[in-house]
Amino acid sequence: MKVIADICIVPIGVGVSLSEYIAACEEILDRDGLKVDLHAYGTNVEGEWRLVMDALRLCHEKVHAMGAPRISTTVKLGTRSDRDQTMRDKVESVQKRLQDLQS
Amino acid sequence: MKVIADICIVPIGVGVSLSEYIAACEEILDRDGLKVDLHAYGTNVEGEWRLVMDALRLCHEKVHAMGAPRISTTVKLGTRSDRDQTMRDKVESVQKRLQDLQS
Amino acid sequence: MKVIADICIVPIGVGVSLSEYIAACEEILDRDGLKVDLHAYGTNVEGEWRLVMDALRLCHEKVHAMGAPRISTTVKLGTRSDRDQTMRDKVESVQKRLQDLQS
Amino acid sequence: MKVIADICIVPIGVGVSLSEYIAACEEILDRDGLKVDLHAYGTNVEGEWRLVMDALRLCHEKVHAMGAPRISTTVKLGTRSDRDQTMRDKVESVQKRLQDLQS
């Protein structure tokens, strides 16, 4: 089962600067078989469900190992059984509608 | 690694009444090793990371099998390396503070 | 417009114990016109959109005033134009389906 | 109070193709005073809290007016009292860390 996910990992108890932890997670998510796209409030990830979930678990383990005693993560998970859809498809589909609206 | 999760599964393309799908997921989540607590906008789940994630995957597979072509799920995942904490601990901790505030 | 919301406020930069901040928000959310229900990973809130949003803003202002330099909040917002639905309706609807499944 | 938000609006009861509704919301969010950035699982929005919240409400009203009887939206809201931070700052901060990790 393929999934398009949006992952936002928030380490708690390590002060206000979180970029060091997020970068470590980016390295983990950017693995063979996954497409990733960092944005200002999380990271889009596309790939096989198990690969995405394994990477997510590794992120939690890594952030704890880096010293964060507590983590609160928000994840969105989109799956479809009707057809294949990529992250790029989703964005382009909305952008095309926007052009129609504005023309 | 233990996790306290909050899972909100939204089947798309099956009309506005979703309770049939949510109930099927409740059955899946309420398995050995997991504690569940249904609320008005999701379900709290407590247990081993792998058990929670396996159950979540089974939910997606079940909801697709029931006829939903598309699913968008929002999950919150809380892990701690400093100490063990249950769902009940979290609620009681806030309620105790509230009593202090109001006394 | 009525909304059923689920609000999870995470103060950042104040250590790992967050219950003091959450309790202060519970006090703010539990106001005239809103129904609230605390669970292990957030708070369900039901009421008029503007009342809910005003309360949410007051929560952020309060948590900053209590000393948190940074806050990351996750909110789910459910609205319906087809019919009125309460938090209790939503839970009972799923529980009734569960009973049907298990009988 | 400035906020960086991530907004994901899911219309329910209108079939599986949602891009028409998302595009209409993009038009609403892309207003004076707000910076927006569409990604594959939502839209980042940066601006004054009240402007963002007013736009979000207009999105719900618009999507209902377009025929969706039910909407479930997930929003993340980040505020800071310690310093000003833009969406671009957040992404660049992580990218800089990534370069350090990989050099």
CSV table of N, CA, C and O in Angstrom, one decimal, chain B residues 10 12-13 15-16 18 41 69-70 72-74, chain D residues 10 12-13 15-16 18 41 69-70 72-74:
chain,number,residue,atom,x,y,z
B,10,VAL,N,-10.4,9.5,8.3
B,10,VAL,CA,-11.5,10.1,7.5
B,10,VAL,C,-11.6,9.4,6.1
B,10,VAL,O,-10.8,9.7,5.2
B,12,ILE,N,-12.9,9.0,2.4
B,12,ILE,CA,-13.3,10.0,1.4
B,12,ILE,C,-14.0,9.2,0.3
B,12,ILE,O,-13.5,8.2,-0.2
B,13,GLY,N,-15.1,9.8,-0.2
B,13,GLY,CA,-15.8,9.2,-1.3
B,13,GLY,C,-16.8,8.2,-1.0
B,13,GLY,O,-17.3,7.4,-1.8
B,15,GLY,N,-19.7,9.3,1.0
B,15,GLY,CA,-20.8,10.1,1.6
B,15,GLY,C,-20.4,10.7,2.9
B,15,GLY,O,-19.2,10.7,3.3
B,16,VAL,N,-21.4,11.2,3.6
B,16,VAL,CA,-21.1,12.0,4.8
B,16,VAL,C,-21.1,11.2,6.1
B,16,VAL,O,-20.6,11.6,7.2
B,18,LEU,N,-19.8,8.5,8.4
B,18,LEU,CA,-18.6,7.8,8.5
B,18,LEU,C,-18.5,6.8,9.7
B,18,LEU,O,-17.6,6.0,9.9
B,41,TYR,N,-13.5,13.3,18.3
B,41,TYR,CA,-12.7,13.6,17.1
B,41,TYR,C,-11.5,12.7,16.9
B,41,TYR,O,-10.4,13.2,16.5
B,69,PRO,N,-12.5,4.6,-1.5
B,69,PRO,CA,-11.4,4.7,-2.4
B,69,PRO,C,-10.3,5.6,-1.9
B,69,PRO,O,-9.2,5.4,-2.4
B,70,ARG,N,-10.5,6.4,-0.9
B,70,ARG,CA,-9.5,7.3,-0.5
B,70,ARG,C,-9.7,7.5,1.0
B,70,ARG,O,-10.8,7.6,1.5
B,72,SER,N,-8.0,9.9,4.4
B,72,SER,CA,-7.0,10.9,4.9
B,72,SER,C,-7.1,10.8,6.4
B,72,SER,O,-8.1,11.1,7.1
B,73,THR,N,-6.0,10.4,7.0
B,73,THR,CA,-5.9,10.1,8.4
B,73,THR,C,-5.0,11.1,9.1
B,73,THR,O,-3.9,11.5,8.5
B,74,THR,N,-5.3,11.6,10.3
B,74,THR,CA,-4.4,12.4,11.1
B,74,THR,C,-4.1,11.7,12.3
B,74,THR,O,-5.0,11.2,13.0
D,10,VAL,N,-10.4,19.1,4.2
D,10,VAL,CA,-10.9,17.9,3.5
D,10,VAL,C,-12.4,18.0,3.4
D,10,VAL,O,-13.1,17.7,4.4
D,12,ILE,N,-16.0,16.5,2.7
D,12,ILE,CA,-16.5,15.2,2.8
D,12,ILE,C,-17.9,15.2,2.2
D,12,ILE,O,-18.8,16.1,2.4
D,13,GLY,N,-18.2,14.1,1.4
D,13,GLY,CA,-19.5,13.9,0.8
D,13,GLY,C,-19.6,14.5,-0.6
D,13,GLY,O,-20.7,14.7,-1.1
D,15,GLY,N,-17.4,13.1,-3.1
D,15,GLY,CA,-16.6,12.3,-4.0
D,15,GLY,C,-15.1,12.3,-3.6
D,15,GLY,O,-14.7,12.9,-2.6
D,16,VAL,N,-14.3,11.8,-4.5
D,16,VAL,CA,-12.9,11.6,-4.2
D,16,VAL,C,-12.0,12.8,-4.8
D,16,VAL,O,-10.9,13.0,-4.3
D,18,LEU,N,-10.9,16.3,-4.9
D,18,LEU,CA,-11.1,17.5,-4.0
D,18,LEU,C,-10.4,18.7,-4.5
D,18,LEU,O,-10.5,19.8,-3.9
D,41,TYR,N,0.3,18.1,0.8
D,41,TYR,CA,-0.7,17.7,1.9
D,41,TYR,C,-1.1,18.9,2.7
D,41,TYR,O,-1.3,18.8,3.9
D,69,PRO,N,-21.3,19.0,2.2
D,69,PRO,CA,-22.1,19.1,3.5
D,69,PRO,C,-21.3,19.0,4.7
D,69,PRO,O,-21.7,19.3,5.8
D,70,ARG,N,-20.0,18.5,4.6
D,70,ARG,CA,-19.2,18.2,5.8
D,70,ARG,C,-17.8,18.5,5.4
D,70,ARG,O,-17.3,18.2,4.3
D,72,SER,N,-13.7,18.3,7.2
D,72,SER,CA,-12.8,18.1,8.3
D,72,SER,C,-11.4,18.7,8.0
D,72,SER,O,-10.8,18.2,7.1
D,73,THR,N,-11.0,19.6,8.8
D,73,THR,CA,-9.8,20.4,8.5
D,73,THR,C,-8.8,20.1,9.6
D,73,THR,O,-9.1,20.0,10.8
D,74,THR,N,-7.5,19.9,9.2
D,74,THR,CA,-6.4,19.8,10.2
D,74,THR,C,-5.5,21.1,10.0
D,74,THR,O,-5.1,21.4,8.9
